Short mmCIF file of C-alpha atoms in Angstrom, two decimals:
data_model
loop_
_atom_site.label_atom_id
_atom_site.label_comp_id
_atom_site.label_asym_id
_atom_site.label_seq_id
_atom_site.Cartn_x
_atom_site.Cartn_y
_atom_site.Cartn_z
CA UNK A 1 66.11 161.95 145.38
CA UNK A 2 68.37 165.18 145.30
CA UNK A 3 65.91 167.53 145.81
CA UNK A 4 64.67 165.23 148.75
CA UNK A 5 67.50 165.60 150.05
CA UNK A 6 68.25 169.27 149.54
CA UNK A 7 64.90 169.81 151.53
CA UNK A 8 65.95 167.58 154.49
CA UNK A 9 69.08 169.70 154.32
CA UNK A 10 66.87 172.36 155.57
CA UNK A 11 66.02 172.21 158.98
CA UNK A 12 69.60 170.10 159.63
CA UNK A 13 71.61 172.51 162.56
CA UNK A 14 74.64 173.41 160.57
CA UNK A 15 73.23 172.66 157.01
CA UNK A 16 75.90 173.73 155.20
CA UNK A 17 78.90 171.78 156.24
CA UNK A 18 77.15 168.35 156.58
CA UNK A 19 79.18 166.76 153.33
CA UNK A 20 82.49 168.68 154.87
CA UNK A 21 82.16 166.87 157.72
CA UNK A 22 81.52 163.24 155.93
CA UNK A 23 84.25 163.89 153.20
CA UNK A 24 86.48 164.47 156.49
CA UNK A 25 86.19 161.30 157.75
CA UNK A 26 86.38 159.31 154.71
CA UNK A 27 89.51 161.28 152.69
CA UNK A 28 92.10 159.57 153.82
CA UNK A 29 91.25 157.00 151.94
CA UNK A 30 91.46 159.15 148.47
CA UNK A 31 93.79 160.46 146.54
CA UNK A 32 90.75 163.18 145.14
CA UNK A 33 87.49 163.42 145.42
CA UNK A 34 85.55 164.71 142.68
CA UNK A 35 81.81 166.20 143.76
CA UNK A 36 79.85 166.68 140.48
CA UNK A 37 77.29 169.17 141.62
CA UNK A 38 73.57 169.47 139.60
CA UNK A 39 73.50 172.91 138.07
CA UNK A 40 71.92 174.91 140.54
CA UNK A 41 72.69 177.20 143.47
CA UNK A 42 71.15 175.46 146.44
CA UNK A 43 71.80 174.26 149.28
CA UNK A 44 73.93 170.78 148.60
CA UNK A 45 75.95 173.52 145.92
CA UNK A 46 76.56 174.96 148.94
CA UNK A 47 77.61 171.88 151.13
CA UNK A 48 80.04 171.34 147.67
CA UNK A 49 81.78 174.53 148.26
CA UNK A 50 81.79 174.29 151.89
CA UNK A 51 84.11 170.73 151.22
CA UNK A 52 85.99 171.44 148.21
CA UNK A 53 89.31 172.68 147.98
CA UNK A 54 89.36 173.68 144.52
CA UNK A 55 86.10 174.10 141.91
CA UNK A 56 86.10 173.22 138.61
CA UNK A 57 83.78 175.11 136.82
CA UNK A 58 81.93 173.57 133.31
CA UNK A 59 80.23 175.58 131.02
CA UNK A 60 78.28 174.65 128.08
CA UNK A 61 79.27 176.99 125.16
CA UNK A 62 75.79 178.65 125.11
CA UNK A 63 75.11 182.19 125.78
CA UNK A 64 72.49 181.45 128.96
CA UNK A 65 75.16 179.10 130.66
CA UNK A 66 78.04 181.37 129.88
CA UNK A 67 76.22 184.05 131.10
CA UNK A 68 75.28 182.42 134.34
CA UNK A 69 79.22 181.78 135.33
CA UNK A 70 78.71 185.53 137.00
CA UNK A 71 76.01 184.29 139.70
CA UNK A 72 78.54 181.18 139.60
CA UNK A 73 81.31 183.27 140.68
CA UNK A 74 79.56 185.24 143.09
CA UNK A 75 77.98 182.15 145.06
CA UNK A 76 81.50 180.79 145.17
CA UNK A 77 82.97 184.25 146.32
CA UNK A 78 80.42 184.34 149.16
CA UNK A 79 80.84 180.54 150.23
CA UNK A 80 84.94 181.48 150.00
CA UNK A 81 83.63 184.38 152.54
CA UNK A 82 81.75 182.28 155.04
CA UNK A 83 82.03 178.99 154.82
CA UNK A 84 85.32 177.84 152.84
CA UNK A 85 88.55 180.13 153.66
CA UNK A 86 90.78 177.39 151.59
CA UNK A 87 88.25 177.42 148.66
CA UNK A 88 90.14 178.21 145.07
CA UNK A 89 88.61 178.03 141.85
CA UNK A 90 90.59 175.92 139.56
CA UNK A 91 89.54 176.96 136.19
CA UNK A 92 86.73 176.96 133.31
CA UNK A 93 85.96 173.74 131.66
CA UNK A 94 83.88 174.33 128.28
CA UNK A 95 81.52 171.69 127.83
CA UNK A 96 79.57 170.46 124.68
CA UNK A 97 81.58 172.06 122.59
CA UNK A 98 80.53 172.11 118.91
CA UNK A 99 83.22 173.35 117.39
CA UNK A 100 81.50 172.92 113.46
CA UNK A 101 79.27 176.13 114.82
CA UNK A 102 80.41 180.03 114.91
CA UNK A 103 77.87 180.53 117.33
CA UNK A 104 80.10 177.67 119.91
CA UNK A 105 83.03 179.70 118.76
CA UNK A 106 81.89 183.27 119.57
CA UNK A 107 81.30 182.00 123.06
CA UNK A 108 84.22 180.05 123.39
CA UNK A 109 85.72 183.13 122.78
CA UNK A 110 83.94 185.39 124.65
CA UNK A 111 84.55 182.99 127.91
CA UNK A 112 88.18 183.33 127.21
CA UNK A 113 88.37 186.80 126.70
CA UNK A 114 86.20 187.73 129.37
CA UNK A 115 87.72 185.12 132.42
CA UNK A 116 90.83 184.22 130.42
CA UNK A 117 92.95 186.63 132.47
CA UNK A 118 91.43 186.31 135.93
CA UNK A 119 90.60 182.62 135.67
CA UNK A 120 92.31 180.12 134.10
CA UNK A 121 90.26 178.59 131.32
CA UNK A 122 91.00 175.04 129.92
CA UNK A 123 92.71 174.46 126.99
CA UNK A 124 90.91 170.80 127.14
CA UNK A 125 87.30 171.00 125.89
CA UNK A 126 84.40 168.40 126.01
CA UNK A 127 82.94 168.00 123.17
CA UNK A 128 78.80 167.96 122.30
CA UNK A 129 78.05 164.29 122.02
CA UNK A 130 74.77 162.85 120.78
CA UNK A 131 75.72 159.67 121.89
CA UNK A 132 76.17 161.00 125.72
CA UNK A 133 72.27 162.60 125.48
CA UNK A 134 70.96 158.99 124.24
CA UNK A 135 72.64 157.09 127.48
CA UNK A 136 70.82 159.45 130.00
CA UNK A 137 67.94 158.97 128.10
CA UNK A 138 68.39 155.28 128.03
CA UNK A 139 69.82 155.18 131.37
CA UNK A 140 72.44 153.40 130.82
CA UNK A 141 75.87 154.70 131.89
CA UNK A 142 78.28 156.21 129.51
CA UNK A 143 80.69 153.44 130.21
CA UNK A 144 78.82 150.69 128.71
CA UNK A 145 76.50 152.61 125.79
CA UNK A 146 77.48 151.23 122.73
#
């Protein structure tokens, strides 16, 4: 359905504004609005960035992911350019942490060291739950897996 979506996105006359404009109409009724965004750069990424305020940024503790918080940072640089004046980035949340591993540590680490001074990066971390995998996988939501 999402990438349905994305694609109708496409030949929409100001594309990238589209949830801005929704969110606008509907936040009065919020205190926050949280916009949990599939990991990729496209174009409903975009319509995120466009609407947000602030952007949370999760990482899994894995050298790909950790490595792809540059491009991150860049999209959200440009979208702060041309689409979102306001837009701030809020800090680095490091997901599926396995803390047991040295190999979840060395990243850890290296995501602190390396955005620790320019970006403020949790203290809180999510930890790598087996039990989380086996609800998507049984569709069920997270809420009610037993």
């Amino acid at each position: 359905e999402l990438s349905g979506t994305e694609l109708g996105l496409v030949q929409v006359m100001s594309r990238e504004t589209i949830l801005k404009q929704y969110l606008c109409e509907i936040q009065d009724q919020y205190d926050y609005i949280l916009i949990d965004c599939m990991p990729s750069l496209g174009m409903l990424t975009l319509n995120a960035l466009a609407a947000a305020s602030q952007v949370i940024i999760p990482v899994q503790t894995q050298y790909l992911p950790a490595k792809g918080v540059v491009q991150l940072l860049e999209t959200i640089s440009r979208a702060k350019r041309q689409l979102n004046k306001e837009l701030k980035i809020g800090g680095i949340l490091l997901t599926m942490v396995d803390r047991r591993t040295n190999y979840t540590l060395e990243i850890s680490d290296l995501l602190r060291d390396t955005y620790g001074s320019k970006i403020k990066v949790f203290a809180t971390e999510i930890p790598h739950s087996v039990r989380a995998a086996e609800t998507s996988a049984e569709g069920k939501s997270s809420f009610v897996h037993v």
